[in-house]
Tab-separated table of C-alpha atoms in Angstrom:
chain	number	residue	atom	x	y	z
A	1	MET	CA	-36.607	16.849	-32.530
A	2	LYS	CA	-39.391	14.855	-30.910
A	3	ALA	CA	-38.451	11.862	-32.992
A	4	ALA	CA	-34.988	11.925	-31.420
A	5	THR	CA	-36.312	11.699	-27.843
A	6	PRO	CA	-35.977	7.906	-27.494
A	7	THR	CA	-32.393	8.102	-28.768
A	8	LEU	CA	-31.598	10.841	-26.268
A	9	LEU	CA	-33.217	8.814	-23.491
A	10	GLY	CA	-31.042	5.868	-24.450
A	11	LEU	CA	-27.918	8.011	-24.352
A	12	LEU	CA	-29.016	9.382	-20.970
A	13	GLY	CA	-29.379	5.799	-19.742
A	14	VAL	CA	-25.803	5.139	-20.832
A	15	LEU	CA	-24.616	8.204	-18.913
A	16	LEU	CA	-26.406	6.918	-15.810
A	17	LEU	CA	-24.576	3.618	-16.254
A	18	ALA	CA	-21.264	5.488	-16.386
A	19	LEU	CA	-21.888	7.478	-13.210
A	20	PRO	CA	-20.797	6.302	-9.760
A	21	LEU	CA	-24.403	6.089	-8.547
A	22	ARG	CA	-23.731	3.187	-6.151
A	23	LEU	CA	-27.338	2.639	-5.218
A	24	PHE	CA	-27.665	1.438	-1.637
A	25	TYR	CA	-23.918	1.662	-1.125
A	26	GLY	CA	-23.058	-0.492	-4.072
A	27	GLY	CA	-25.511	-3.171	-2.933
A	28	VAL	CA	-27.731	-2.744	-5.975
A	29	PRO	CA	-26.323	-2.445	-9.506
A	30	THR	CA	-27.431	0.405	-11.753
A	31	PRO	CA	-30.292	-0.828	-13.986
A	32	ILE	CA	-29.463	-1.055	-17.688
A	33	LEU	CA	-31.882	1.651	-18.739
A	34	PRO	CA	-30.897	1.675	-22.445
A	35	LEU	CA	-32.170	-1.901	-22.674
A	36	VAL	CA	-35.591	-0.744	-21.435
A	37	VAL	CA	-35.553	2.087	-23.975
A	38	VAL	CA	-34.595	-0.252	-26.807
A	39	PHE	CA	-37.213	-2.825	-25.834
A	40	PHE	CA	-40.027	-0.343	-25.261
A	41	TRP	CA	-39.698	1.566	-28.512
A	42	SER	CA	-39.001	-1.566	-30.522
A	43	VAL	CA	-42.352	-2.916	-29.369
A	44	TYR	CA	-44.499	0.191	-29.651
A	45	ALA	CA	-42.885	2.460	-32.214
A	46	PRO	CA	-39.749	1.162	-33.930
A	47	ASP	CA	-39.721	4.185	-36.234
A	48	PHE	CA	-38.805	6.369	-33.276
A	49	LEU	CA	-35.716	4.321	-32.546
A	50	PRO	CA	-34.005	3.248	-35.792
A	51	SER	CA	-31.146	0.743	-35.711
A	52	PRO	CA	-28.391	3.345	-36.286
A	53	SER	CA	-29.566	5.116	-33.114
A	54	ILE	CA	-29.368	1.862	-31.176
A	55	PHE	CA	-25.916	1.292	-32.601
A	56	ALA	CA	-24.837	4.743	-31.383
A	57	ILE	CA	-26.275	4.128	-27.899
A	58	GLY	CA	-24.449	0.808	-27.614
A	59	LEU	CA	-21.212	2.243	-28.939
A	60	LEU	CA	-21.237	5.062	-26.396
A	61	GLN	CA	-21.763	2.491	-23.671
A	62	ASP	CA	-18.777	0.482	-24.902
A	63	PHE	CA	-16.650	3.602	-24.908
A	64	LEU	CA	-17.664	4.660	-21.412
A	65	THR	CA	-17.445	1.231	-19.772
A	66	GLY	CA	-14.157	0.446	-21.466
A	67	GLY	CA	-15.325	-2.892	-22.812
A	68	PRO	CA	-14.625	-4.247	-26.312
A	69	LEU	CA	-16.149	-1.987	-28.969
A	70	GLY	CA	-19.210	-3.399	-30.689
A	71	LEU	CA	-20.375	-5.579	-27.821
A	72	TRP	CA	-23.299	-3.524	-26.521
A	73	PRO	CA	-24.442	-2.457	-30.024
A	74	ALA	CA	-24.645	-6.155	-30.871
A	75	VAL	CA	-26.615	-6.931	-27.701
A	76	TYR	CA	-29.075	-4.054	-28.180
A	77	LEU	CA	-29.541	-4.714	-31.899
A	78	PHE	CA	-30.104	-8.387	-31.172
A	79	THR	CA	-32.739	-7.390	-28.622
A	80	GLN	CA	-34.420	-5.229	-31.240
A	81	TYR	CA	-34.282	-8.099	-33.703
A	82	ILE	CA	-35.995	-10.484	-31.289
A	83	VAL	CA	-38.594	-7.916	-30.293
A	84	LEU	CA	-39.435	-6.993	-33.878
A	85	SER	CA	-39.923	-10.641	-34.751
A	86	GLN	CA	-42.339	-11.032	-31.806
A	87	ARG	CA	-43.929	-7.618	-32.199
A	88	SER	CA	-47.282	-8.786	-33.478
A	89	TYR	CA	-47.583	-10.903	-30.352
A	90	PHE	CA	-46.747	-8.054	-27.955
A	91	LEU	CA	-48.964	-5.381	-29.508
A	92	GLY	CA	-52.240	-4.888	-27.671
A	93	ARG	CA	-51.279	-7.291	-24.889
A	94	GLU	CA	-51.585	-6.576	-21.202
A	95	GLN	CA	-48.677	-4.821	-19.560
A	96	ARG	CA	-47.897	-7.847	-17.424
A	97	VAL	CA	-47.355	-9.961	-20.525
A	98	VAL	CA	-45.057	-7.369	-22.051
A	99	TRP	CA	-43.180	-7.198	-18.759
A	100	LEU	CA	-42.666	-10.938	-18.888
A	101	GLY	CA	-41.510	-10.497	-22.469
A	102	PHE	CA	-38.962	-7.966	-21.296
A	103	ALA	CA	-37.712	-10.383	-18.660
A	104	PHE	CA	-37.209	-13.004	-21.370
A	105	ALA	CA	-35.445	-10.522	-23.639
A	106	ALA	CA	-33.198	-9.431	-20.758
A	107	ALA	CA	-32.359	-13.062	-20.023
A	108	ALA	CA	-31.533	-13.681	-23.692
A	109	ALA	CA	-29.375	-10.554	-23.778
A	110	SER	CA	-27.548	-11.688	-20.629
A	111	VAL	CA	-26.784	-15.076	-22.107
A	112	ILE	CA	-25.384	-13.473	-25.262
A	113	LEU	CA	-23.360	-10.985	-23.252
A	114	TRP	CA	-22.011	-13.700	-21.002
A	115	LEU	CA	-21.149	-16.006	-23.902
A	116	ALA	CA	-19.436	-13.197	-25.816
A	117	MET	CA	-17.406	-12.006	-22.825
A	118	SER	CA	-16.460	-15.561	-21.837
A	119	LEU	CA	-15.309	-16.211	-25.394
A	120	LEU	CA	-13.335	-12.981	-25.501
A	121	SER	CA	-11.602	-13.532	-22.166
A	122	GLY	CA	-11.037	-17.263	-22.642
A	123	VAL	CA	-12.572	-18.391	-19.322
A	124	LEU	CA	-16.108	-19.045	-18.188
A	125	LEU	CA	-16.967	-15.892	-16.320
A	126	PRO	CA	-19.219	-15.851	-13.263
A	127	ILE	CA	-22.692	-14.882	-14.427
A	128	ARG	CA	-24.108	-13.914	-11.034
A	129	GLY	CA	-23.301	-10.195	-11.175
A	130	LEU	CA	-24.840	-9.870	-14.609
A	131	ALA	CA	-27.915	-11.861	-13.613
A	132	PHE	CA	-28.396	-9.597	-10.611
A	133	GLN	CA	-28.095	-6.484	-12.755
A	134	MET	CA	-30.538	-7.829	-15.339
A	135	ALA	CA	-32.975	-8.832	-12.598
A	136	THR	CA	-32.796	-5.291	-11.199
A	137	THR	CA	-33.469	-3.920	-14.673
A	138	ALA	CA	-36.435	-6.241	-15.163
A	139	LEU	CA	-37.748	-5.255	-11.734
A	140	VAL	CA	-37.754	-1.544	-12.514
A	141	TYR	CA	-39.133	-2.078	-16.048
A	142	PRO	CA	-42.804	-1.278	-15.177
A	143	VAL	CA	-41.835	2.080	-13.679
A	144	PHE	CA	-39.966	3.170	-16.767
A	145	SER	CA	-42.350	1.646	-19.301
A	146	GLY	CA	-45.164	3.523	-17.564
A	147	ALA	CA	-43.263	6.777	-17.807
A	148	PHE	CA	-42.230	6.070	-21.389
A	149	SER	CA	-45.740	5.246	-22.579
A	150	HIS	CA	-47.012	8.422	-20.973
A	151	LEU	CA	-44.250	10.366	-22.687
A	152	HIS	CA	-44.870	8.657	-25.985
A	153	ARG	CA	-48.634	9.190	-26.057
A	154	ARG	CA	-48.805	12.667	-24.577
A	155	VAL	CA	-45.687	14.282	-25.950
A	156	LEU	CA	-44.230	12.444	-28.895
A	157	VAL	CA	-47.318	11.378	-30.859
A	158	GLU	CA	-49.735	14.156	-29.906
A	159	SER	CA	-49.723	17.449	-31.803
B	1	MET	CA	-51.450	1.769	-21.547
B	2	ASP	CA	-53.090	-0.873	-23.693
B	3	VAL	CA	-54.149	1.784	-26.140
B	4	LEU	CA	-50.557	2.135	-27.204
B	5	GLY	CA	-50.385	-1.065	-29.182
B	6	GLN	CA	-53.737	-0.827	-30.930
B	7	ASN	CA	-52.442	0.616	-34.135
B	8	ARG	CA	-50.821	-2.489	-35.568
B	9	ARG	CA	-50.039	-1.037	-38.912
B	10	GLU	CA	-47.673	1.726	-37.886
B	11	GLY	CA	-44.503	1.497	-39.852
B	12	LEU	CA	-45.487	-1.640	-41.731
B	13	GLY	CA	-44.671	-0.087	-45.090
B	14	ARG	CA	-41.053	0.469	-44.233
B	15	LYS	CA	-40.668	-2.857	-42.492
B	16	ALA	CA	-38.488	-4.525	-45.103
B	17	ASN	CA	-36.230	-1.524	-45.338
B	18	SER	CA	-35.716	-1.144	-41.592
B	19	ARG	CA	-35.116	-4.889	-41.278
B	20	PHE	CA	-32.309	-4.574	-43.793
B	21	VAL	CA	-30.762	-1.627	-41.903
B	22	LEU	CA	-31.032	-3.582	-38.655
B	23	LEU	CA	-29.211	-6.580	-40.092
B	24	LEU	CA	-26.606	-4.275	-41.590
B	25	MET	CA	-25.982	-2.582	-38.226
B	26	MET	CA	-25.721	-5.980	-36.535
B	27	LEU	CA	-23.121	-6.984	-39.085
B	28	VAL	CA	-21.232	-3.720	-38.531
B	29	SER	CA	-21.134	-4.247	-34.766
B	30	ALA	CA	-19.991	-7.854	-35.198
B	31	VAL	CA	-17.168	-6.744	-37.487
B	32	LEU	CA	-16.272	-3.937	-35.071
B	33	LEU	CA	-16.229	-6.405	-32.172
B	34	LEU	CA	-13.916	-8.801	-34.012
B	35	SER	CA	-11.576	-6.081	-35.230
B	36	SER	CA	-11.371	-4.383	-31.842
B	37	LEU	CA	-10.650	-7.788	-30.357
B	38	TYR	CA	-7.758	-8.540	-32.681
B	39	SER	CA	-6.279	-5.071	-32.536
B	40	ALA	CA	-7.341	-3.803	-29.133
B	41	GLU	CA	-4.086	-1.880	-28.856
B	42	ALA	CA	-4.361	-0.343	-32.322
B	43	SER	CA	-3.798	3.381	-32.184
B	44	VAL	CA	-7.139	4.142	-33.862
B	45	PHE	CA	-9.155	2.422	-31.144
B	46	ARG	CA	-6.987	3.741	-28.362
B	47	LYS	CA	-7.215	7.284	-29.646
B	48	ALA	CA	-10.984	7.001	-30.069
B	49	ARG	CA	-11.379	5.680	-26.513
B	50	GLU	CA	-9.217	8.380	-25.035
B	51	SER	CA	-10.961	11.192	-26.877
B	52	VAL	CA	-14.379	9.872	-25.823
B	53	ILE	CA	-13.211	9.829	-22.190
B	54	ASP	CA	-12.036	13.413	-22.600
B	55	ALA	CA	-15.305	14.499	-24.169
B	56	ALA	CA	-17.455	12.766	-21.568
B	57	ALA	CA	-15.416	13.869	-18.552
B	58	PRO	CA	-16.899	17.384	-18.163
B	59	VAL	CA	-20.439	16.012	-18.436
B	60	LEU	CA	-19.761	13.227	-15.948
B	61	GLU	CA	-18.027	15.606	-13.599
B	62	VAL	CA	-21.050	17.908	-13.511
B	63	LEU	CA	-23.434	14.976	-13.025
B	64	ALA	CA	-21.241	13.265	-10.424
B	65	ARG	CA	-21.139	16.327	-8.199
B	66	PRO	CA	-24.768	16.244	-6.969
B	67	ILE	CA	-24.482	12.479	-6.504
B	68	ALA	CA	-21.466	12.902	-4.255
B	69	TYR	CA	-23.244	15.728	-2.429
B	70	ILE	CA	-26.352	13.666	-1.730
B	71	GLN	CA	-24.351	10.632	-0.692
B	72	GLY	CA	-22.326	12.798	1.657
B	73	LEU	CA	-25.477	14.360	3.071
B	74	VAL	CA	-27.385	11.171	3.661
B	75	GLY	CA	-24.361	9.196	4.707
B	76	ASP	CA	-24.656	5.526	5.366
B	77	VAL	CA	-28.150	5.196	6.841
B	78	ARG	CA	-26.981	2.273	8.924
B	79	ASP	CA	-24.582	4.646	10.697
B	80	TYR	CA	-27.461	6.389	12.412
B	81	PHE	CA	-28.680	3.177	13.949
B	82	ASN	CA	-25.471	1.958	15.513
B	83	VAL	CA	-23.720	5.115	16.622
B	84	LEU	CA	-22.985	3.752	20.072
B	85	GLU	CA	-21.449	0.501	18.906
B	86	GLN	CA	-19.443	2.345	16.299
B	87	ASN	CA	-18.154	4.784	18.890
B	88	GLN	CA	-17.059	1.915	21.072
B	89	ALA	CA	-15.349	0.169	18.162
B	90	LEU	CA	-13.595	3.383	17.137
B	91	ARG	CA	-12.352	3.971	20.679
B	92	GLU	CA	-10.855	0.487	20.775
B	93	GLU	CA	-9.316	0.961	17.362
B	94	ASN	CA	-7.905	4.305	18.479
B	95	ALA	CA	-6.192	2.732	21.467
B	96	GLU	CA	-4.714	0.063	19.240
B	97	LEU	CA	-3.519	2.641	16.715
B	98	ARG	CA	-1.862	4.647	19.485
B	99	GLN	CA	0.315	1.640	20.286
B	100	TRP	CA	1.127	1.287	16.611
B	101	MET	CA	2.032	4.955	16.461
B	102	ASN	CA	4.535	4.578	19.282
B	103	GLU	CA	6.064	1.589	17.608
B	104	ALA	CA	6.222	3.457	14.289
B	105	LEU	CA	7.930	6.461	15.889
B	106	HIS	CA	10.490	4.164	17.466
B	107	LEU	CA	11.097	2.419	14.148
B	108	ARG	CA	11.440	5.734	12.357
B	109	GLU	CA	14.240	6.671	14.695
B	110	THR	CA	16.010	3.382	14.130
B	111	ILE	CA	15.673	3.686	10.380
B	112	ALA	CA	17.023	7.239	10.439
B	113	VAL	CA	20.180	5.877	12.051
B	114	TYR	CA	20.574	3.252	9.344
B	115	GLU	CA	19.910	5.771	6.612
B	116	ARG	CA	22.855	7.803	7.760
B	117	LEU	CA	25.139	4.929	6.747
B	118	GLN	CA	27.063	5.656	3.598
B	119	THR	CA	26.125	2.449	1.860
B	120	TYR	CA	22.447	3.215	2.066
B	121	HIS	CA	20.709	4.609	-0.986
B	122	ALA	CA	17.135	5.640	-0.300
B	123	PRO	CA	14.675	4.367	-2.918
B	124	PRO	CA	13.010	7.177	-4.855
B	125	GLU	CA	9.670	8.342	-3.539
B	126	ALA	CA	6.494	8.409	-5.559
B	127	THR	CA	4.907	11.761	-6.303
B	128	PRO	CA	1.115	11.669	-6.050
B	129	ILE	CA	-1.490	13.206	-8.351
B	130	ASP	CA	-4.848	13.581	-6.632
B	131	GLY	CA	-8.101	12.993	-8.460
B	132	PHE	CA	-11.795	12.355	-7.992
B	133	VAL	CA	-13.738	9.394	-9.327
B	134	ILE	CA	-16.181	10.912	-11.829
B	135	GLY	CA	-17.285	7.750	-13.573
B	136	GLU	CA	-17.578	4.047	-13.051
B	137	SER	CA	-18.361	1.222	-15.423
B	138	ASN	CA	-21.461	-0.340	-13.918
B	139	ASP	CA	-20.901	-3.373	-16.047
B	140	ALA	CA	-20.838	-6.957	-14.860
B	141	PHE	CA	-17.717	-7.796	-16.852
B	142	ALA	CA	-15.798	-4.531	-17.105
B	143	ARG	CA	-14.571	-3.078	-13.839
B	144	SER	CA	-13.046	0.343	-14.190
B	145	MET	CA	-13.408	3.919	-13.019
B	146	LEU	CA	-12.862	7.316	-14.609
B	147	VAL	CA	-10.706	9.850	-12.771
B	148	ASN	CA	-10.566	13.574	-13.460
B	149	ALA	CA	-6.807	13.744	-13.948
B	150	GLY	CA	-5.106	13.180	-17.270
B	151	ALA	CA	-1.967	13.543	-19.328
B	152	ALA	CA	-1.931	17.291	-18.661
B	153	ASP	CA	-1.534	16.535	-14.946
B	154	GLY	CA	1.257	14.037	-15.550
B	155	VAL	CA	-0.752	10.825	-15.596
B	156	ARG	CA	0.736	8.036	-17.706
B	157	ARG	CA	-0.400	4.539	-18.579
B	158	GLY	CA	0.512	1.837	-16.052
B	159	GLN	CA	0.704	4.073	-12.993
B	160	ALA	CA	-0.626	2.684	-9.725
B	161	VAL	CA	-3.724	4.217	-8.130
B	162	VAL	CA	-4.296	4.075	-4.374
B	163	ASP	CA	-6.851	5.463	-1.958
B	164	ASP	CA	-6.736	5.753	1.822
B	165	MET	CA	-7.322	1.998	2.169
B	166	GLY	CA	-4.817	0.579	-0.289
B	167	LEU	CA	-4.206	-0.187	-3.944
B	168	VAL	CA	-7.227	0.497	-6.159
B	169	GLY	CA	-5.919	-0.370	-9.614
B	170	ARG	CA	-3.802	1.003	-12.411
B	171	ILE	CA	-4.195	3.508	-15.215
B	172	VAL	CA	-5.003	1.965	-18.615
B	173	GLU	CA	-6.262	4.862	-20.754
B	174	VAL	CA	-5.142	8.452	-20.516
B	175	GLY	CA	-7.001	11.403	-21.989
B	176	ALA	CA	-5.849	14.987	-21.685
B	177	HIS	CA	-7.889	15.726	-18.554
B	178	ALA	CA	-9.346	12.366	-17.553
B	179	SER	CA	-8.150	8.800	-17.403
B	180	ARG	CA	-9.462	5.303	-16.891
B	181	LEU	CA	-8.228	3.124	-14.075
B	182	LEU	CA	-8.646	-0.628	-14.274
B	183	LEU	CA	-9.785	-2.091	-10.962
B	184	LEU	CA	-8.068	-5.115	-9.442
B	185	THR	CA	-11.280	-7.118	-9.874
B	186	ASP	CA	-11.415	-6.720	-13.673
B	187	ILE	CA	-10.789	-9.897	-15.648
B	188	GLN	CA	-7.888	-8.194	-17.428
B	189	SER	CA	-6.171	-6.948	-14.286
B	190	ARG	CA	-2.721	-8.412	-13.576
B	191	VAL	CA	-0.620	-7.016	-10.739
B	192	PRO	CA	2.655	-8.514	-9.455
B	193	VAL	CA	2.383	-9.020	-5.696
B	194	TYR	CA	4.100	-10.837	-2.840
B	195	VAL	CA	2.758	-12.334	0.345
B	196	GLU	CA	4.336	-10.909	3.470
B	197	GLU	CA	5.965	-13.443	5.845
B	198	ALA	CA	5.419	-16.270	3.349
B	199	GLY	CA	7.850	-14.481	1.048
B	200	VAL	CA	6.316	-15.809	-2.156
B	201	GLU	CA	5.720	-13.761	-5.268
B	202	GLY	CA	2.777	-14.129	-7.589
B	203	ILE	CA	0.391	-12.331	-9.877
B	204	LEU	CA	-2.882	-10.923	-8.597
B	205	VAL	CA	-5.491	-11.847	-11.205
B	206	GLY	CA	-8.953	-10.283	-11.404
B	207	ARG	CA	-11.938	-12.633	-11.709
B	208	THR	CA	-14.828	-10.100	-12.019
B	209	LYS	CA	-15.720	-11.171	-8.486
B	210	ALA	CA	-15.201	-9.046	-5.389
B	211	ARG	CA	-12.092	-10.995	-4.423
B	212	PRO	CA	-9.254	-11.521	-6.896
B	213	ALA	CA	-6.834	-14.455	-6.688
B	214	ILE	CA	-3.059	-14.749	-6.593
B	215	ARG	CA	-1.592	-17.066	-9.201
B	216	PHE	CA	1.812	-18.219	-8.065
B	217	THR	CA	4.722	-18.335	-10.417
B	218	GLU	CA	6.166	-21.551	-9.020
B	219	ASN	CA	3.390	-24.061	-8.782
B	220	SER	CA	5.245	-27.273	-8.010
B	221	ASP	CA	5.412	-27.032	-4.223
B	222	PRO	CA	2.543	-26.386	-1.882
B	223	ILE	CA	2.679	-22.656	-1.326
B	224	PRO	CA	3.170	-21.795	2.344
B	225	PHE	CA	0.676	-19.018	2.894
B	226	THR	CA	-1.929	-18.754	5.612
B	227	PRO	CA	-5.102	-16.653	5.799
B	228	GLY	CA	-4.525	-13.268	7.347
B	229	GLN	CA	-1.140	-12.617	5.780
B	230	ARG	CA	-0.782	-9.294	4.031
B	231	VAL	CA	-0.470	-8.974	0.278
B	232	MET	CA	1.702	-6.160	-1.121
B	233	THR	CA	2.749	-5.077	-4.600
B	234	SER	CA	6.110	-6.577	-5.476
B	235	GLY	CA	7.230	-3.956	-7.946
B	236	SER	CA	8.196	-6.566	-10.536
B	237	GLY	CA	7.568	-5.475	-14.075
B	238	GLY	CA	8.688	-1.984	-13.304
B	239	THR	CA	5.579	0.193	-13.179
B	240	MET	CA	4.314	0.106	-9.622
B	241	PRO	CA	6.425	0.820	-6.581
B	242	ARG	CA	7.097	-2.081	-4.237
B	243	GLY	CA	5.210	-2.353	-0.980
B	244	LEU	CA	1.788	-0.857	-1.696
B	245	ALA	CA	-0.817	-2.522	0.504
B	246	VAL	CA	-3.242	-4.640	-1.552
B	247	GLY	CA	-5.164	-6.824	0.890
B	248	VAL	CA	-5.055	-9.898	3.084
B	249	ILE	CA	-5.206	-13.577	2.177
B	250	ALA	CA	-8.719	-14.892	2.750
B	251	GLY	CA	-8.248	-18.507	1.791
B	252	GLU	CA	-7.071	-20.950	-0.820
B	253	ARG	CA	-8.732	-22.447	-3.872
B	254	ASP	CA	-7.205	-24.594	-6.617
B	255	GLY	CA	-3.687	-23.607	-5.628
B	256	GLU	CA	-4.552	-19.942	-5.834
B	257	ALA	CA	-4.843	-17.589	-2.878
B	258	ILE	CA	-8.073	-15.610	-2.644
B	259	VAL	CA	-7.417	-12.046	-1.532
B	260	ASP	CA	-9.642	-9.744	0.486
B	261	LEU	CA	-8.875	-6.302	-0.931
B	262	TYR	CA	-8.284	-3.353	1.368
B	263	ALA	CA	-9.924	-1.124	-1.235
B	264	ASN	CA	-13.677	-0.771	-0.909
B	265	TYR	CA	-14.919	0.075	-4.398
B	266	ALA	CA	-18.346	1.150	-3.161
B	267	ARG	CA	-16.672	3.973	-1.251
B	268	THR	CA	-13.766	4.914	-3.507
B	269	ARG	CA	-14.176	8.615	-4.243
B	270	MET	CA	-10.820	10.328	-3.858
B	271	VAL	CA	-7.816	8.580	-5.329
B	272	ARG	CA	-4.116	9.191	-5.647
B	273	ILE	CA	-2.211	8.332	-8.811
B	274	LEU	CA	1.408	7.494	-8.048
B	275	VAL	CA	4.076	8.800	-10.393
B	276	TYR	CA	7.003	6.537	-9.722
B	277	GLU	CA	10.357	6.484	-11.468
B	278	PHE	CA	12.305	3.310	-10.866
B	279	PRO	CA	15.930	4.055	-9.975
B	280	ALA	CA	18.033	3.757	-13.103
B	281	PHE	CA	20.557	1.042	-12.432
B	282	GLU	CA	23.999	1.460	-13.922
B	283	PRO	CA	26.103	-1.599	-13.152
B	284	ALA	CA	29.539	0.028	-13.625
B	285	SER	CA	28.987	3.024	-11.381
B	286	ALA	CA	27.218	0.919	-8.795
B	287	LEU	CA	30.246	-1.359	-8.550
B	288	GLU	CA	32.526	1.632	-8.186
B	289	THR	CA	30.622	3.089	-5.291
B	290	MET	CA	30.601	-0.312	-3.639
B	291	ALA	CA	34.363	-0.533	-3.980
B	292	GLU	CA	34.738	2.959	-2.546
B	293	ASP	CA	32.590	2.075	0.394
B	294	VAL	CA	34.641	-1.005	1.102
B	295	GLU	CA	37.913	0.960	0.899
B	296	GLY	CA	36.530	3.649	3.138
B	297	GLY	CA	37.005	1.815	6.395
B	298	ALA	CA	34.902	-1.285	6.381
B	299	VAL	CA	37.753	-3.507	5.241
B	300	GLU	CA	39.984	-2.768	8.209
B	301	SER	CA	37.523	-4.071	10.733
B	302	GLY	CA	37.091	-7.177	8.634
B	303	ALA	CA	33.369	-6.874	8.231
B	304	ILE	CA	30.880	-4.467	6.831
B	305	VAL	CA	29.987	-2.135	9.639
B	306	VAL	CA	26.378	-1.979	10.545
B	307	GLY	CA	25.604	0.673	13.058
B	308	PRO	CA	26.157	4.314	13.791
B	309	THR	CA	29.973	3.999	13.623
B	310	GLY	CA	30.066	4.423	9.863
B	311	ALA	CA	27.955	7.544	9.942
B	312	ASP	CA	29.360	10.991	9.293
């Protein structure tokens, strides 16, 4: 059950994305919390968030946002792929460095998302909205990574 | 926090295996993406989407309730700071609306007289289905909302959705008790519209930006529209009724008109889905009634009578 917590957190993040939260009267986009979940557990404990779980999280997001199926699974899995390849660099680093790493990963994910959606719709889409949303996500990353690491150390690994 | 990463060897043994699963899942999602792209309308995908909407609707509805409550409680914080100015603005608007009301009442009377003419056939009225917005795709490239009304309530694909401001979008997926409405700003949104006064028809195309654009069907001549003119649904294509308010022209770019929508998506909470049956047109019977009307008096005076004389 404890091992499933990151997956459940990811699914919860997707639900938050599907809710009409409208932070600051629609002025601030909802942060993409599943991306934080995927990044965090891919760095610190990939065994707690296996690829099929990530696939499920992404697929639910596709279903709830109404986008093409397979898009968000691809983005999240790609993020995990990048993170796993850089994992030995991230481990044991200062939080600020990991935060910067997340910002880079978010930027890479945005570019992929933008390229894929532009290809699918046949026009170059404006990237500003996505960039704003990713920036918001990167900005709130420390808050959630702090909470997640607390959760991981105190609840998931202990006992 | 730094303690977390100290154990570098966790999971190293299964590394190769998990890497293989990861690549496999990436391949699966790529294949899924391509297949859903080439058969987006396939019944399997559609059914899956609609059943997921149905399954998620109760959860979203429960979660959306406290959000709506808090937002209603707090209100727009800015409102507290400019109560006086807002009051003044509302008073002015009220005076203006009073004049409009008088004009509308007068027009209603005039129209009632015309409607009593025999040749007049009133267009069918749309029956509304009310619903609440329970979900929203907070996605940069997909703009849609979930509404808690579905096929069981009479919702069908293609129906127009309005709120108190104007047109919001149209229904694209229908579950049993929930449905998805595509907003006018979505890249896939296409709505036939016309520009009032200018009298030109076009297609309102979403651009994933706040303001969609009208693509005109005849592009050879410079299109005579000016900022400030109203944009309404034209009813072409046969799903939406004609004359739903969409927005006003904001400007021009590359031969397309940029439209300021009446709908404010940050505030859309209660919506109305319009069930509209286009009048079935039967050429033969229509001609007959026309002939009858002409025989019934209009011919003698030499012209078609317009006015209360032809009324019962």
